[in-house]
Amino acid sequence: MEAIKITKTSNPAVKPAADKLGFGKVFSDHMFLMNYNEGLGWHDPRIVPYGPFELAPSSVVFHYAQEIFEGMKAYRTAEGKIQLFRPEENIARMNRSGKKLCIPHIPEDIFIEALKQLVTLDADWVPAEPGTSLYIRPFAFASDEMLGVHAGKQYLFCIITSPSGSYYADGI
């Protein structure tokens, strides 16, 4: 497995109070990215400061929705440790979805290692208050620049995280 390159942010964001979190509105300081092409497979795993990335208007994902995502959480225990909840199940589900959409298999070992390193780097973003968690959104999409109807040949795999309160703050 290729080592994950880490570039730390030089401008850490201010963390909101737990009662102001909401769901998916605030993002941690870093994100994981990894590219795919047919010649190299999955390569260039890296953790970089959270921010926008540039895509061409002709990228396959915009026209044919060749994209998959998962959702999972990291929790802080009463002892202060951080726990991931069943990441093996998340990557298995993600790869099942990817197979249906012709997105290349994402190796479980890379996924788990990326999660561990990203969550460790942004450990201060994992809230400790009851009902809170660090929501983790892994996703992958076709990034080729083409309008023809066929599966992509280039992909970007990303993991972003968001300290979150309840999804339904006011109940259902």
mmCIF file of C-alpha atoms in Angstrom:
data_model
loop_
_atom_site.group_PDB
_atom_site.id
_atom_site.type_symbol
_atom_site.label_atom_id
_atom_site.label_comp_id
_atom_site.label_asym_id
_atom_site.label_seq_id
_atom_site.Cartn_x
_atom_site.Cartn_y
_atom_site.Cartn_z
ATOM 1 C CA MET A 1 0.000 0.000 0.000
ATOM 2 C CA GLU A 2 1.279 3.440 -0.953
ATOM 3 C CA ALA A 3 1.934 5.687 2.073
ATOM 4 C CA ILE A 4 -0.626 8.408 2.701
ATOM 5 C CA LYS A 5 0.939 11.849 2.271
ATOM 6 C CA ILE A 6 -0.302 14.369 4.847
ATOM 7 C CA THR A 7 -0.416 18.125 4.334
ATOM 8 C CA LYS A 8 -1.663 19.865 7.473
ATOM 9 C CA THR A 9 -3.751 22.993 7.307
ATOM 10 C CA SER A 10 -2.031 26.261 8.131
ATOM 11 C CA ASN A 11 -5.386 27.851 8.924
ATOM 12 C CA PRO A 12 -7.384 25.673 11.372
ATOM 13 C CA ALA A 13 -11.087 26.456 11.548
ATOM 14 C CA VAL A 14 -12.848 27.490 14.746
ATOM 15 C CA LYS A 15 -14.802 24.592 16.216
ATOM 16 C CA PRO A 16 -18.430 25.410 17.069
ATOM 17 C CA ALA A 17 -20.063 24.640 20.407
ATOM 18 C CA ALA A 18 -21.768 21.231 20.525
ATOM 19 C CA ASP A 19 -25.235 22.787 20.734
ATOM 20 C CA LYS A 20 -24.589 24.665 17.464
ATOM 21 C CA LEU A 21 -23.459 21.699 15.349
ATOM 22 C CA GLY A 22 -26.568 20.687 13.434
ATOM 23 C CA PHE A 23 -25.921 18.036 10.791
ATOM 24 C CA GLY A 24 -23.441 18.345 7.938
ATOM 25 C CA LYS A 25 -23.027 22.108 8.160
ATOM 26 C CA VAL A 26 -19.515 22.342 9.611
ATOM 27 C CA PHE A 27 -16.479 20.464 8.282
ATOM 28 C CA SER A 28 -13.212 19.473 9.909
ATOM 29 C CA ASP A 29 -9.837 20.829 8.854
ATOM 30 C CA HIS A 30 -8.770 17.994 6.541
ATOM 31 C CA MET A 31 -10.025 15.578 3.897
ATOM 32 C CA PHE A 32 -8.682 12.449 2.239
ATOM 33 C CA LEU A 33 -8.268 12.220 -1.551
ATOM 34 C CA MET A 34 -7.065 9.435 -3.850
ATOM 35 C CA ASN A 35 -7.057 9.206 -7.642
ATOM 36 C CA TYR A 36 -7.700 6.313 -9.995
ATOM 37 C CA ASN A 37 -6.846 5.696 -13.620
ATOM 38 C CA GLU A 38 -6.648 2.482 -15.607
ATOM 39 C CA GLY A 39 -2.848 2.516 -15.836
ATOM 40 C CA LEU A 40 -2.043 3.123 -12.162
ATOM 41 C CA GLY A 41 -5.167 1.929 -10.361
ATOM 42 C CA TRP A 42 -5.853 3.743 -7.086
ATOM 43 C CA HIS A 43 -2.877 5.985 -6.347
ATOM 44 C CA ASP A 44 -1.653 9.186 -4.705
ATOM 45 C CA PRO A 45 -3.469 8.786 -1.351
ATOM 46 C CA ARG A 46 -3.277 12.042 0.550
ATOM 47 C CA ILE A 47 -4.780 14.027 3.381
ATOM 48 C CA VAL A 48 -5.007 17.711 2.588
ATOM 49 C CA PRO A 49 -6.684 20.795 4.060
ATOM 50 C CA TYR A 50 -10.453 20.737 3.533
ATOM 51 C CA GLY A 51 -11.466 22.842 0.576
ATOM 52 C CA PRO A 52 -12.893 22.885 -2.930
ATOM 53 C CA PHE A 53 -11.455 20.900 -5.787
ATOM 54 C CA GLU A 54 -11.737 21.789 -9.443
ATOM 55 C CA LEU A 55 -13.675 19.705 -11.974
ATOM 56 C CA ALA A 56 -14.297 20.348 -15.648
ATOM 57 C CA PRO A 57 -17.917 21.044 -16.651
ATOM 58 C CA SER A 58 -17.694 17.954 -18.881
ATOM 59 C CA SER A 59 -16.804 15.616 -15.976
ATOM 60 C CA VAL A 60 -18.754 12.355 -16.218
ATOM 61 C CA VAL A 61 -20.212 12.726 -12.726
ATOM 62 C CA PHE A 62 -22.190 15.805 -13.781
ATOM 63 C CA HIS A 63 -23.774 14.202 -16.827
ATOM 64 C CA TYR A 64 -24.243 10.542 -15.929
ATOM 65 C CA ALA A 65 -24.155 10.610 -12.109
ATOM 66 C CA GLN A 66 -21.445 7.973 -11.820
ATOM 67 C CA GLU A 67 -20.966 8.491 -8.080
ATOM 68 C CA ILE A 68 -21.245 6.491 -4.864
ATOM 69 C CA PHE A 69 -21.219 7.489 -1.216
ATOM 70 C CA GLU A 70 -21.526 6.087 2.264
ATOM 71 C CA GLY A 71 -22.190 7.581 5.668
ATOM 72 C CA MET A 72 -20.680 6.521 8.961
ATOM 73 C CA LYS A 73 -19.729 7.923 12.340
ATOM 74 C CA ALA A 74 -16.876 8.126 14.821
ATOM 75 C CA TYR A 75 -17.816 8.441 18.472
ATOM 76 C CA ARG A 76 -15.916 9.574 21.536
ATOM 77 C CA THR A 77 -16.313 7.160 24.448
ATOM 78 C CA ALA A 78 -16.789 8.168 28.095
ATOM 79 C CA GLU A 79 -13.060 7.443 28.518
ATOM 80 C CA GLY A 80 -12.222 9.893 25.719
ATOM 81 C CA LYS A 81 -11.223 7.260 23.128
ATOM 82 C CA ILE A 82 -12.462 7.529 19.555
ATOM 83 C CA GLN A 83 -14.281 4.588 18.004
ATOM 84 C CA LEU A 84 -15.288 3.984 14.407
ATOM 85 C CA PHE A 85 -18.509 2.044 13.955
ATOM 86 C CA ARG A 86 -18.175 -0.923 11.540
ATOM 87 C CA PRO A 87 -16.002 0.644 8.819
ATOM 88 C CA GLU A 88 -15.580 -2.764 7.145
ATOM 89 C CA GLU A 89 -19.338 -2.844 6.532
ATOM 90 C CA ASN A 90 -19.251 0.641 5.017
ATOM 91 C CA ILE A 91 -16.512 -0.126 2.503
ATOM 92 C CA ALA A 92 -18.184 -3.437 1.601
ATOM 93 C CA ARG A 93 -21.457 -1.601 0.896
ATOM 94 C CA MET A 94 -19.637 1.126 -1.003
ATOM 95 C CA ASN A 95 -17.856 -1.445 -3.181
ATOM 96 C CA ARG A 96 -21.146 -3.273 -3.878
ATOM 97 C CA SER A 97 -22.599 0.032 -5.077
ATOM 98 C CA GLY A 98 -19.442 0.755 -7.053
ATOM 99 C CA LYS A 99 -19.642 -2.580 -8.844
ATOM 100 C CA LYS A 100 -23.153 -1.727 -10.054
ATOM 101 C CA LEU A 101 -21.903 1.634 -11.375
ATOM 102 C CA CYS A 102 -18.607 0.330 -12.850
ATOM 103 C CA ILE A 103 -16.543 2.222 -10.260
ATOM 104 C CA PRO A 104 -13.296 0.367 -9.477
ATOM 105 C CA HIS A 105 -13.062 -1.580 -6.218
ATOM 106 C CA ILE A 106 -11.599 0.517 -3.379
ATOM 107 C CA PRO A 107 -9.254 -1.676 -1.311
ATOM 108 C CA GLU A 108 -10.482 -2.130 2.268
ATOM 109 C CA ASP A 109 -6.991 -1.738 3.761
ATOM 110 C CA ILE A 110 -6.530 1.671 2.117
ATOM 111 C CA PHE A 111 -10.019 2.769 3.187
ATOM 112 C CA ILE A 112 -9.475 1.739 6.830
ATOM 113 C CA GLU A 113 -6.014 3.300 6.985
ATOM 114 C CA ALA A 114 -7.292 6.543 5.429
ATOM 115 C CA LEU A 115 -10.118 6.685 7.989
ATOM 116 C CA LYS A 116 -7.771 6.074 10.906
ATOM 117 C CA GLN A 117 -5.247 8.677 9.801
ATOM 118 C CA LEU A 118 -7.876 11.296 8.948
ATOM 119 C CA VAL A 119 -9.806 10.848 12.203
ATOM 120 C CA THR A 120 -6.567 10.809 14.225
ATOM 121 C CA LEU A 121 -5.370 14.019 12.559
ATOM 122 C CA ASP A 122 -8.718 15.721 13.220
ATOM 123 C CA ALA A 123 -9.346 14.073 16.613
ATOM 124 C CA ASP A 124 -10.166 17.454 18.177
ATOM 125 C CA TRP A 125 -13.186 17.592 15.851
ATOM 126 C CA VAL A 126 -14.800 14.486 17.394
ATOM 127 C CA PRO A 127 -17.337 15.903 19.866
ATOM 128 C CA ALA A 128 -17.810 14.274 23.271
ATOM 129 C CA GLU A 129 -21.295 15.451 24.225
ATOM 130 C CA PRO A 130 -24.182 12.941 24.272
ATOM 131 C CA GLY A 131 -25.980 12.771 20.926
ATOM 132 C CA THR A 132 -22.976 14.037 18.954
ATOM 133 C CA SER A 133 -20.509 12.318 16.645
ATOM 134 C CA LEU A 134 -18.084 12.931 13.829
ATOM 135 C CA TYR A 135 -20.076 12.151 10.690
ATOM 136 C CA ILE A 136 -17.846 10.641 8.002
ATOM 137 C CA ARG A 137 -18.794 10.855 4.315
ATOM 138 C CA PRO A 138 -16.694 8.711 1.955
ATOM 139 C CA PHE A 139 -17.567 9.149 -1.727
ATOM 140 C CA ALA A 140 -16.121 8.394 -5.151
ATOM 141 C CA PHE A 141 -16.998 9.706 -8.582
ATOM 142 C CA ALA A 142 -15.980 9.628 -12.235
ATOM 143 C CA SER A 143 -13.831 12.651 -13.010
ATOM 144 C CA ASP A 144 -13.076 12.117 -16.726
ATOM 145 C CA GLU A 145 -13.749 14.975 -19.084
ATOM 146 C CA MET A 146 -16.096 13.458 -21.682
ATOM 147 C CA LEU A 147 -19.711 13.493 -22.766
ATOM 148 C CA GLY A 148 -19.867 10.019 -24.328
ATOM 149 C CA VAL A 149 -22.139 7.498 -22.622
ATOM 150 C CA HIS A 150 -19.814 4.970 -20.992
ATOM 151 C CA ALA A 151 -18.217 4.314 -17.636
ATOM 152 C CA GLY A 152 -15.468 6.678 -16.596
ATOM 153 C CA LYS A 153 -11.795 5.796 -16.692
ATOM 154 C CA GLN A 154 -10.657 8.259 -14.010
ATOM 155 C CA TYR A 155 -12.067 8.570 -10.502
ATOM 156 C CA LEU A 156 -11.581 10.562 -7.331
ATOM 157 C CA PHE A 157 -12.187 8.964 -3.933
ATOM 158 C CA CYS A 158 -12.728 11.396 -1.053
ATOM 159 C CA ILE A 159 -13.500 11.300 2.650
ATOM 160 C CA ILE A 160 -14.789 14.400 4.415
ATOM 161 C CA THR A 161 -15.867 14.682 8.045
ATOM 162 C CA SER A 162 -18.345 16.838 9.900
ATOM 163 C CA PRO A 163 -18.834 17.154 13.666
ATOM 164 C CA SER A 164 -22.564 16.679 14.030
ATOM 165 C CA GLY A 165 -25.462 16.709 16.386
ATOM 166 C CA SER A 166 -28.688 14.860 15.757
ATOM 167 C CA TYR A 167 -29.842 14.586 12.147
ATOM 168 C CA TYR A 168 -33.373 15.351 13.350
ATOM 169 C CA ALA A 169 -32.674 17.997 15.983
ATOM 170 C CA ASP A 170 -36.396 18.523 16.598
ATOM 171 C CA GLY A 171 -37.355 14.846 16.319
ATOM 172 C CA ILE A 172 -39.240 13.186 13.493
#
